[in-house]
XYZ file of C-alpha atoms in Angstrom:
662
model
C 44.866 -1.437 -32.970
C 42.844 -3.245 -30.084
C 39.781 -4.822 -30.567
C 37.512 -4.030 -27.538
C 34.533 -5.687 -26.337
C 32.434 -3.029 -27.524
C 33.321 -3.926 -31.223
C 33.648 -7.613 -30.501
C 30.299 -8.581 -29.082
C 27.915 -5.628 -29.450
C 28.418 -5.931 -33.085
C 26.737 -9.107 -33.277
C 23.418 -7.870 -31.762
C 23.496 -4.176 -32.920
C 21.095 -4.815 -35.817
C 18.538 -6.240 -33.011
C 18.879 -3.371 -30.313
C 21.236 -1.194 -31.120
C 19.297 0.570 -34.266
C 16.074 0.415 -32.415
C 17.915 2.447 -29.541
C 19.016 5.119 -31.953
C 15.670 5.029 -34.108
C 12.796 4.441 -31.781
C 14.222 6.086 -28.332
C 14.825 3.608 -26.455
C 16.831 3.251 -23.566
C 20.222 4.064 -24.459
C 21.829 1.847 -21.780
C 22.617 -0.800 -24.474
C 25.162 1.433 -26.499
C 26.887 3.001 -23.046
C 29.870 1.710 -22.070
C 30.065 -0.476 -19.230
C 33.148 -1.678 -17.058
C 33.210 -4.889 -19.443
C 33.937 -2.882 -22.315
C 36.984 -1.264 -21.433
C 39.046 -4.784 -22.215
C 40.046 -7.211 -24.668
C 37.505 -9.938 -24.184
C 40.051 -12.619 -24.821
C 41.703 -11.223 -21.626
C 38.520 -10.149 -19.441
C 36.788 -13.340 -19.960
C 39.916 -15.847 -19.879
C 39.591 -15.572 -15.868
C 36.796 -16.466 -13.629
C 36.374 -12.509 -12.372
C 35.561 -11.757 -15.782
C 33.064 -14.308 -16.212
C 31.652 -13.331 -12.661
C 31.310 -9.692 -14.301
C 29.277 -10.754 -17.099
C 26.924 -12.961 -14.925
C 26.254 -10.138 -12.283
C 25.429 -8.064 -15.131
C 22.607 -10.397 -15.845
C 21.452 -10.764 -12.399
C 21.323 -6.865 -12.331
C 19.343 -6.714 -15.613
C 16.796 -9.124 -14.104
C 15.943 -6.683 -11.564
C 16.127 -3.346 -13.887
C 12.715 -4.861 -15.499
C 10.923 -3.987 -12.317
C 12.575 -0.904 -11.359
C 14.225 0.865 -14.099
C 13.059 3.308 -16.521
C 16.030 5.776 -16.727
C 15.526 7.506 -13.389
C 11.509 8.347 -14.447
C 9.723 8.540 -11.457
C 6.408 8.340 -13.473
C 6.105 4.766 -14.459
C 8.446 1.458 -14.400
C 8.779 -1.363 -17.007
C 6.911 -3.872 -15.031
C 3.666 -1.920 -15.411
C 3.503 -2.374 -18.963
C 2.937 -5.976 -18.532
C -0.090 -5.025 -16.486
C -1.367 -2.373 -19.074
C -2.026 -5.427 -21.347
C -3.835 -7.492 -18.918
C -7.040 -8.146 -17.005
C -5.824 -6.234 -13.967
C -4.784 -2.786 -14.967
C -4.991 0.529 -17.008
C -3.363 3.434 -17.682
C -4.640 6.079 -15.481
C -2.667 9.217 -15.545
C -5.069 11.680 -16.894
C -3.013 14.366 -17.027
C -0.970 12.731 -19.988
C -0.059 14.296 -23.101
C -0.835 13.989 -26.765
C 2.354 11.863 -27.882
C 1.665 8.386 -26.232
C -0.515 5.231 -26.570
C -2.276 5.352 -23.209
C -5.511 3.423 -23.449
C -6.078 2.818 -27.487
C -3.505 0.187 -28.474
C -6.313 -1.412 -31.192
C -5.789 1.827 -33.143
C -2.474 3.617 -31.844
C -0.209 0.647 -31.343
C 2.366 0.148 -34.440
C 6.148 -0.912 -34.906
C 6.916 3.081 -35.323
C 4.580 4.586 -32.645
C 3.464 3.857 -29.318
C 6.487 1.549 -28.107
C 9.375 4.409 -27.612
C 9.397 4.530 -23.815
C 7.292 7.568 -22.935
C 5.371 7.691 -19.729
C 2.928 5.411 -21.087
C 4.950 1.998 -21.728
C 8.006 0.680 -22.090
C 7.741 -1.902 -24.961
C 10.790 -0.875 -26.772
C 12.394 -1.051 -23.344
C 11.662 -4.991 -23.133
C 13.117 -5.769 -26.684
C 16.422 -3.876 -25.615
C 16.941 -5.500 -22.278
C 15.998 -8.675 -23.412
C 18.658 -8.771 -26.214
C 20.850 -7.317 -23.712
C 20.813 -10.275 -21.093
C 20.905 -12.483 -23.660
C 24.237 -11.061 -24.748
C 25.789 -11.096 -21.586
C 24.544 -15.088 -21.419
C 25.998 -15.855 -24.326
C 29.256 -13.936 -23.492
C 29.684 -16.389 -20.448
C 28.805 -19.149 -23.181
C 31.415 -18.241 -25.769
C 34.342 -18.226 -23.117
C 33.702 -20.476 -20.414
C 35.555 -23.439 -21.999
C 38.944 -21.227 -22.511
C 39.097 -20.645 -18.614
C 41.572 -23.336 -17.981
C 41.874 -23.054 -14.064
C 38.176 -23.864 -13.594
C 37.176 -27.435 -13.039
C 34.540 -29.136 -15.355
C 32.046 -28.951 -12.424
C 32.732 -25.272 -11.942
C 32.445 -24.667 -15.536
C 29.161 -26.476 -16.059
C 27.762 -24.622 -12.726
C 28.540 -21.112 -14.882
C 27.000 -22.332 -18.149
C 24.015 -23.284 -16.401
C 23.655 -20.105 -14.871
C 23.982 -18.439 -18.211
C 21.442 -20.749 -19.733
C 18.877 -19.706 -17.324
C 19.683 -15.742 -18.027
C 19.139 -16.626 -21.533
C 16.315 -18.994 -21.302
C 14.512 -16.625 -19.022
C 14.637 -13.588 -21.437
C 13.703 -15.765 -24.443
C 10.539 -17.111 -22.531
C 9.567 -13.772 -21.866
C 10.374 -12.350 -25.477
C 8.329 -14.994 -27.260
C 5.133 -14.641 -25.300
C 5.570 -10.767 -25.860
C 6.889 -10.514 -29.611
C 6.038 -13.930 -30.862
C 8.608 -15.098 -33.585
C 11.999 -13.326 -32.462
C 15.570 -13.950 -33.753
C 17.240 -16.337 -32.088
C 20.977 -15.620 -30.941
C 23.263 -17.901 -29.378
C 26.614 -17.037 -29.588
C 29.021 -13.901 -29.903
C 29.516 -13.175 -33.387
C 32.876 -12.266 -35.020
C 31.852 -9.904 -37.603
C 28.715 -7.884 -37.824
C 25.791 -9.704 -39.045
C 22.892 -7.778 -40.574
C 20.843 -10.943 -42.151
C 19.165 -12.030 -39.249
C 16.048 -14.035 -39.621
C 13.501 -14.823 -36.906
C 12.765 -18.283 -35.602
C 9.602 -20.055 -34.713
C 8.876 -19.509 -31.168
C 8.306 -23.191 -30.755
C 11.876 -23.977 -31.819
C 13.262 -21.067 -29.202
C 11.198 -23.029 -26.652
C 12.280 -26.284 -27.368
C 15.832 -25.464 -27.508
C 15.566 -23.464 -23.907
C 13.828 -26.163 -22.392
C 17.013 -28.673 -23.340
C 19.237 -26.007 -21.930
C 17.572 -25.785 -18.517
C 17.533 -29.472 -18.138
C 21.246 -29.034 -17.980
C 20.894 -26.305 -15.739
C 18.778 -28.282 -13.216
C 21.592 -30.719 -13.316
C 24.841 -28.410 -12.858
C 23.791 -25.340 -10.994
C 24.060 -25.673 -7.201
C 20.969 -25.350 -4.479
C 20.879 -21.705 -2.988
C 22.763 -23.158 0.054
C 25.764 -23.652 -1.998
C 25.459 -20.323 -3.798
C 28.090 -17.434 -3.108
C 25.466 -14.922 -2.832
C 21.565 -14.086 -2.661
C 20.161 -13.186 -5.866
C 22.545 -15.546 -7.711
C 20.824 -18.280 -9.930
C 20.442 -21.329 -8.201
C 18.997 -25.142 -8.875
C 15.377 -24.036 -7.262
C 15.178 -20.877 -9.990
C 16.445 -23.251 -12.889
C 13.814 -25.880 -11.843
C 11.019 -23.219 -11.730
C 12.003 -21.964 -15.216
C 12.193 -25.591 -16.274
C 8.644 -25.795 -15.227
C 7.361 -23.270 -17.308
C 9.420 -24.303 -20.374
C 7.709 -27.550 -19.964
C 4.335 -26.340 -19.847
C 5.340 -23.706 -22.862
C 6.436 -26.919 -24.937
C 3.513 -29.270 -24.114
C 5.485 -31.365 -21.825
C 2.903 -31.136 -18.865
C 3.729 -34.337 -17.335
C 7.197 -33.378 -17.288
C 6.141 -30.035 -15.821
C 4.284 -31.674 -12.953
C 7.403 -34.025 -12.044
C 9.560 -31.057 -11.759
C 6.949 -29.274 -9.466
C 6.797 -32.325 -7.153
C 10.344 -32.168 -6.689
C 10.575 -28.467 -6.063
C 7.542 -28.497 -3.910
C 8.508 -32.190 -1.919
C 12.108 -32.670 -2.230
C 14.066 -29.137 -2.198
C 13.570 -27.679 1.326
C 11.254 -25.050 0.423
C 8.003 -24.656 1.868
C 4.778 -22.126 2.483
C 5.145 -19.632 4.792
C 2.362 -20.088 7.195
C 3.102 -17.574 10.342
C 4.249 -14.292 11.036
C 8.193 -14.207 10.476
C 11.083 -11.880 10.034
C 11.416 -8.267 11.011
C 8.135 -6.596 12.199
C 7.549 -3.570 10.106
C 4.536 -1.664 10.366
C 3.135 0.813 8.074
C 4.558 4.409 7.337
C 2.338 5.611 10.331
C 0.516 3.055 12.503
C -1.256 5.646 14.458
C -3.301 6.442 11.223
C -3.221 2.950 9.427
C -1.988 0.280 11.895
C -0.980 -3.418 10.386
C -1.839 -6.267 12.551
C 1.290 -8.421 11.811
C 0.427 -11.326 9.511
C 2.117 -13.701 7.538
C 1.208 -11.551 4.184
C 2.299 -8.663 5.181
C 5.477 -10.347 6.555
C 6.106 -11.881 3.552
C 6.195 -8.869 1.310
C 8.531 -6.670 3.776
C 11.740 -6.099 1.811
C 13.950 -7.009 5.023
C 12.104 -10.642 5.012
C 12.351 -11.548 1.653
C 15.733 -12.891 1.305
C 16.479 -13.826 4.547
C 17.154 -17.535 5.816
C 13.903 -17.867 7.867
C 11.835 -17.538 4.535
C 11.485 -20.915 3.261
C 9.165 -19.558 0.582
C 11.690 -17.758 -1.880
C 13.200 -19.561 -4.419
C 15.101 -16.754 -5.818
C 15.027 -12.981 -5.233
C 16.422 -9.977 -6.324
C 18.377 -7.689 -4.017
C 18.124 -4.008 -4.053
C 19.043 -2.854 -1.026
C 22.912 -1.364 -1.276
C 23.879 1.919 -2.476
C 26.013 0.344 -5.105
C 23.063 -1.401 -6.422
C 20.178 0.179 -5.644
C 17.617 1.262 -7.857
C 14.639 3.617 -7.213
C 11.192 1.408 -7.148
C 8.446 4.049 -6.226
C 5.426 1.663 -6.120
C 3.033 3.666 -4.017
C 3.513 6.684 -6.699
C 3.240 4.699 -9.697
C 0.370 2.155 -8.536
C -1.548 4.009 -5.894
C -4.780 6.185 -6.210
C -4.447 9.922 -6.216
C -6.118 10.206 -2.876
C -5.153 13.828 -2.398
C -6.141 15.034 -5.736
C -7.931 18.552 -5.514
C -10.610 16.810 -7.865
C -11.661 14.736 -5.054
C -13.706 16.721 -2.559
C -15.478 16.599 0.482
C -19.455 17.142 0.641
C -18.823 20.798 1.652
C -16.505 21.464 -1.162
C -13.304 21.285 0.703
C -10.381 19.338 -0.626
C -10.861 15.746 0.727
C -7.335 14.856 1.674
C -4.115 16.677 1.867
C -0.698 15.155 2.143
C 0.618 17.374 4.693
C 4.123 17.267 5.932
C 5.041 16.841 9.448
C 6.097 20.209 9.947
C 2.595 21.768 8.502
C 0.552 23.182 10.948
C -2.084 21.444 10.202
C -0.476 18.245 10.463
C -2.001 15.524 12.680
C -0.615 11.990 13.396
C -3.715 10.370 13.129
C -4.286 11.714 9.821
C -0.979 11.195 8.193
C -2.131 9.509 4.889
C 0.709 10.329 3.178
C 3.469 8.506 5.155
C 0.847 5.750 5.948
C -0.116 5.002 2.535
C 2.419 6.687 -0.052
C 1.242 9.789 -2.428
C 0.165 8.070 -5.147
C -0.224 9.386 -8.601
C -2.150 6.506 -10.212
C -0.209 6.142 -13.279
C -1.534 2.454 -13.457
C -4.519 1.472 -11.597
C -6.482 -1.576 -10.792
C -9.444 -2.808 -12.905
C -13.111 -2.972 -11.190
C -12.307 -6.821 -11.335
C -8.973 -6.652 -9.551
C -10.473 -4.647 -7.101
C -13.622 -6.724 -6.515
C -14.685 -9.662 -8.773
C -11.249 -11.090 -8.523
C -11.972 -11.824 -5.019
C -15.410 -13.489 -5.570
C -15.264 -17.450 -4.533
C -18.175 -19.347 -4.380
C -20.187 -16.170 -5.097
C -18.578 -14.608 -1.826
C -16.171 -11.713 -2.049
C -13.658 -13.075 0.661
C -12.544 -10.226 2.787
C -10.694 -12.660 5.231
C -8.473 -13.584 2.315
C -5.216 -11.699 3.901
C -4.499 -10.321 0.371
C -7.815 -8.657 0.262
C -8.088 -7.711 4.134
C -8.604 -4.051 5.309
C -9.233 -5.429 8.897
C -5.463 -6.204 9.461
C -4.349 -3.263 7.220
C -3.211 -5.354 3.885
C -5.775 -4.125 1.322
C -7.013 -0.409 1.742
C -10.436 0.479 0.376
C -10.891 4.121 -0.522
C -13.597 4.605 2.240
C -11.175 3.207 4.974
C -9.292 6.915 4.248
C -10.717 9.825 6.299
C -10.937 13.555 5.346
C -8.184 15.363 6.917
C -8.650 19.199 5.905
C -9.490 21.070 9.371
C -11.609 23.516 7.314
C -13.996 20.536 6.448
C -17.137 20.192 8.632
C -16.342 16.378 7.933
C -12.796 16.038 9.291
C -12.330 12.833 10.830
C -14.958 11.186 8.900
C -14.576 8.473 6.481
C -14.318 9.702 2.570
C -17.090 8.636 0.243
C -17.524 8.738 -3.462
C -20.956 9.807 -3.542
C -22.065 12.951 -1.323
C -24.794 11.829 1.619
C -26.394 15.669 0.915
C -27.654 14.963 -2.453
C -25.841 11.726 -3.813
C -23.479 13.841 -6.247
C -20.222 12.527 -7.068
C -17.364 13.907 -5.119
C -14.528 13.380 -7.967
C -14.412 14.575 -11.576
C -11.696 11.902 -11.994
C -12.765 8.472 -10.603
C -10.091 6.792 -13.119
C -7.336 8.465 -11.096
C -8.574 9.231 -7.819
C -10.555 6.245 -6.774
C -9.908 2.344 -6.597
C -8.885 -0.095 -3.826
C -5.532 -1.499 -3.622
C -3.112 -3.909 -1.856
C -0.733 -2.038 0.454
C 1.043 -4.830 1.238
C 2.343 -5.205 -2.203
C 3.247 -1.555 -2.809
C 3.986 -0.096 0.571
C 8.114 0.285 0.421
C 9.384 3.056 3.056
C 10.600 5.961 1.471
C 13.774 6.489 3.666
C 14.510 9.846 1.910
C 11.238 11.534 2.687
C 11.111 9.864 6.139
C 14.492 11.778 7.271
C 12.853 15.187 5.805
C 10.395 16.639 8.319
C 8.950 18.856 5.476
C 8.761 15.832 3.100
C 4.932 15.372 1.613
C 6.053 13.064 -1.072
C 6.379 9.623 0.145
C 6.747 7.407 -3.118
C 8.515 4.221 -2.255
C 11.788 2.914 -2.479
C 14.136 5.834 -3.362
C 17.738 5.915 -2.458
C 18.747 4.009 0.809
C 15.286 2.283 0.919
C 15.416 -1.724 1.031
C 13.683 -3.023 -2.112
C 14.435 -6.590 -2.508
C 11.737 -8.332 -4.842
C 10.853 -11.742 -5.409
C 11.863 -13.532 -8.897
C 10.263 -16.946 -8.183
C 8.240 -18.293 -4.733
C 7.100 -21.497 -4.210
C 3.488 -20.074 -3.900
C 3.869 -19.794 -7.798
C 5.061 -23.284 -8.151
C 2.084 -24.772 -6.496
C 0.234 -23.021 -9.301
C 2.368 -24.049 -12.096
C 1.609 -27.695 -10.885
C -2.265 -26.876 -10.734
C -1.904 -26.028 -14.409
C 0.344 -28.986 -15.340
C -2.464 -30.919 -13.641
C -5.451 -29.143 -15.617
C -3.927 -29.527 -19.060
C -3.718 -33.397 -18.393
C -7.421 -33.312 -17.385
C -6.473 -33.997 -13.798
C -8.071 -32.402 -10.387
C -5.890 -29.205 -9.537
C -7.953 -28.197 -6.918
C -5.620 -29.076 -4.001
C -2.931 -26.993 -5.412
C -4.998 -23.845 -5.609
C -6.650 -24.144 -2.150
C -3.082 -24.691 -0.484
C -2.064 -21.300 -1.569
C -5.511 -19.755 -0.403
C -5.150 -21.659 2.917
C -1.929 -19.918 3.495
C -3.809 -16.742 2.850
C -6.483 -17.725 5.380
C -9.528 -17.662 2.908
C -12.732 -18.490 4.383
C -13.783 -19.746 0.946
C -12.012 -22.462 -0.482
C -12.571 -24.225 -4.168
C -14.313 -27.525 -4.651
C -13.104 -27.727 -8.079
C -11.170 -25.642 -10.604
C -11.228 -24.582 -14.125
C -8.087 -22.518 -15.703
C -9.749 -19.326 -14.497
C -9.446 -19.926 -10.951
C -5.927 -20.926 -11.490
C -5.162 -17.541 -13.509
C -7.250 -15.663 -10.925
C -5.304 -17.229 -8.116
C -2.060 -15.998 -10.080
C -3.431 -12.641 -9.752
C -4.326 -12.760 -6.260
C -1.101 -14.240 -5.237
C 1.558 -12.646 -7.815
C 0.600 -9.082 -8.309
C 3.644 -7.209 -9.212
C 5.535 -10.086 -9.225
C 4.582 -12.082 -12.543
C 4.938 -10.824 -16.008
C 0.967 -10.595 -16.285
C 0.927 -10.233 -19.666
C 3.379 -12.588 -20.822
C 2.314 -15.277 -18.403
C -1.653 -15.033 -19.883
C -0.194 -15.351 -23.381
C 1.975 -18.341 -22.339
C -1.379 -19.721 -20.871
C -3.177 -19.252 -24.146
C -0.515 -21.238 -25.933
C -0.733 -24.024 -23.442
C -4.719 -24.104 -23.707
C -4.285 -24.332 -27.263
C -1.430 -27.184 -26.950
C -3.740 -28.880 -24.384
C -7.103 -28.576 -25.842
C -8.623 -28.017 -22.504
C -11.409 -25.522 -22.184
C -11.276 -22.128 -20.680
C -13.709 -21.081 -18.171
C -16.250 -20.073 -20.428
C -15.954 -23.461 -22.517
C -14.006 -22.118 -25.457
C -10.980 -23.991 -26.839
C -8.284 -22.910 -29.115
C -6.412 -24.324 -31.925
C -2.743 -24.227 -32.193
C -3.564 -23.157 -35.891
C -4.862 -19.772 -35.147
C -5.160 -18.715 -31.468
C -2.539 -16.085 -32.015
C -3.546 -15.025 -35.622
C -6.915 -13.144 -35.458
C -7.820 -9.640 -35.899
C -10.839 -7.150 -34.482
C -12.042 -5.958 -31.339
C -15.552 -7.811 -31.392
C -16.459 -10.200 -28.592
C -15.990 -13.678 -30.371
C -12.484 -15.374 -30.990
C -9.216 -14.274 -30.179
C -6.765 -15.911 -27.676
C -7.630 -16.663 -24.214
C -5.536 -13.681 -23.259
C -8.191 -11.587 -25.123
C -10.906 -13.344 -23.624
C -9.502 -12.121 -20.055
C -9.587 -8.807 -21.288
C -12.745 -8.315 -22.924
C -14.477 -9.900 -19.719
C -12.439 -8.162 -17.060
C -10.559 -5.363 -18.143
C -11.858 -1.689 -19.380
C -10.983 -2.466 -22.990
C -13.649 -2.332 -25.749
C -16.113 -1.685 -23.216
C -16.470 2.025 -24.338
C -15.103 3.501 -21.264
C -12.961 6.921 -22.180
C -10.128 8.067 -20.326
C -10.327 11.834 -20.375
C -8.084 14.457 -18.502
C -5.767 17.176 -18.987
C -4.221 16.046 -22.341
C -5.122 17.423 -25.484
C -7.492 14.314 -26.150
C -9.530 11.642 -24.627
C -8.388 7.862 -25.220
C -10.934 5.020 -25.222
C -9.479 1.902 -23.947
C -9.200 -0.193 -26.775
C -7.377 -3.314 -27.622
C -7.546 -5.651 -30.230
C -7.103 -9.583 -30.619
C -3.736 -8.960 -32.461
C -2.298 -6.886 -29.650
C -1.255 -10.013 -27.690
C 1.851 -9.935 -29.430
C 3.715 -6.518 -29.321
C 5.065 -4.951 -32.850
C 8.584 -5.992 -33.647
C 10.435 -2.325 -33.157
C 10.701 -1.138 -36.503
C 14.084 0.048 -36.071
C 15.379 -3.493 -35.625
C 13.835 -4.223 -38.860
C 15.030 -1.627 -40.842
C 18.761 -2.180 -39.225
C 18.512 -5.779 -40.462
C 19.293 -4.653 -43.989
C 20.626 -7.760 -45.643
C 17.461 -9.732 -44.298
C 13.967 -9.572 -43.120
C 12.761 -10.042 -39.721
C 9.175 -11.378 -39.263
C 6.849 -8.856 -38.254
C 3.622 -9.728 -36.163
C 0.345 -10.270 -37.649
C -1.986 -7.179 -37.612
C 0.933 -4.597 -37.706
C 2.114 -2.585 -40.708
C 4.815 -4.609 -42.634
C 3.384 -8.217 -41.382
C 4.113 -10.406 -44.450
C 3.266 -14.318 -44.099
C 5.835 -14.982 -46.950
C 8.859 -13.618 -44.802
C 11.271 -16.536 -44.463
C 11.618 -17.874 -40.830
C 13.410 -20.687 -39.214
C 11.386 -23.592 -38.398
C 14.162 -25.200 -36.172
C 16.698 -23.800 -33.723
C 19.569 -26.191 -35.525
C 19.147 -24.170 -38.602
C 19.026 -20.876 -36.976
C 22.290 -21.205 -35.035
C 23.797 -22.761 -38.226
C 22.944 -19.581 -39.883
C 24.441 -17.180 -37.051
C 27.971 -17.368 -38.568
C 26.300 -16.618 -42.123
C 26.507 -12.689 -42.645
C 26.122 -12.439 -46.374
């Protein structure tokens, strides 16, 4: 009987991901056959076309971290990264009773709250991480047997596979802590994995990426847009150098990327001039920030800032990305009223008798349901520099149309005597609050980031649900931009005790800010990441990485706290003292541990609570019980934690053990 690829290279990581899929309700994509599975691997991967297929799957799965959740129109994976951060909170107040929506401190366990409901997609990240590693390892396992390829070409393939593997592991170790290291396709089933210390994994990934930077060609010499290129490899190497405490090397690589690689910040308007969905209602004054984030402009040659992007604009590869629906406020909620008791704003379709082109908010802003909302800090405090809320900053500027304040929206119900006036949270008559759901209905937001034209709804005169990038809509997205490189270099300088002000200010100057820094601390750098990279960076993983870097460097945070490598990620409780830098950001800036309660249409009310140990997510219990001949290390603070669990301290021993199955 022929051995197909499912039996060959899935079984090596089945205990890590397959059992999780079956046990915890994670996405079943990992176990579904794709075109690669129908062939013998020795045949499929003995050709360049087979290797290209595996790398194409790696490329595709990168995008799915942002966009995919089994066609779910309520949430997307990237939102989970923001729920565990200082910037966002779950806000869908008609929740059910079976999720972990706000109280992660008490309810998040290895068996509950990670099974990919509307609330979060923790299991999805675990499964997708090892799926991407599987495809990368496939290339690395078979590449040397493809005889028609030159050594230079083989090395380019290896470098791209190293990138995909290192990208996944960099995220996995800062989401889940110490995890199993898998570097090859296993020939026989293996159910005796041990976890490997994150420091060891990061060391190996950095070494791999040093080779990738040497071997992978620049974008100009790369066959297609969205394929791993030298600049992307260098950006990832910078992050790995930071994560391994090699701060001077990180600065050096950032210098090369900024000064010697042909990239530049976009400082003037460029590309196709797209307005909002209805400029008669909400007009955009063309500006560089709006242009920079239009999908049609993200991957064009004129965009000198993009290092690597992810294509999402063809019928064959498109995945819906309903950003306006998920991240926008529910401004048309019946619980938001005008002072005379009418519903404040309606999402009228164009064929509705009450439609007014100057009050077409559903096409201008999208019809949000606020699954995830911005914190008060993300709306206001984040933008304060030199004690001034900088509304000249194009990323926070409502005058040009990039940013929407709730008061910018106008009442549009004809029966209301307030028709055409700006909506208000409080009644001008008696001062009473005009909504019973401030969590979901009332927050300001960056339209320039979440606006994606809904092509399907636009073609339908009766549509009143403009949600984002539906089928046929361009939803190209950034993976890496040069703006982030400046901020990574600022980090590298800060950890070395150098002045990092100029790098942060360079990003601010491009955004036409009125306020520039005279000096910066780590908080200023992290704040600038939030302003510049919302829905691009993996906010939770980056905050945990920065927490690790602070501990390695000994440098203080903005409150003067310093952190020890011995215990920065091994603390418990919800009090205000101690914990990691990630935790300090949350208790200073988020809704967590403030006593705020989310109430709504569900069966329970949820208090926003986050514990110090929640910086790492629990290792899914399905993977632990599926590893029947060994023991994976469960994270501190969760059921199953055992400090005596054996763990590999170096990557060499972990790699050597991969062929040991008993």
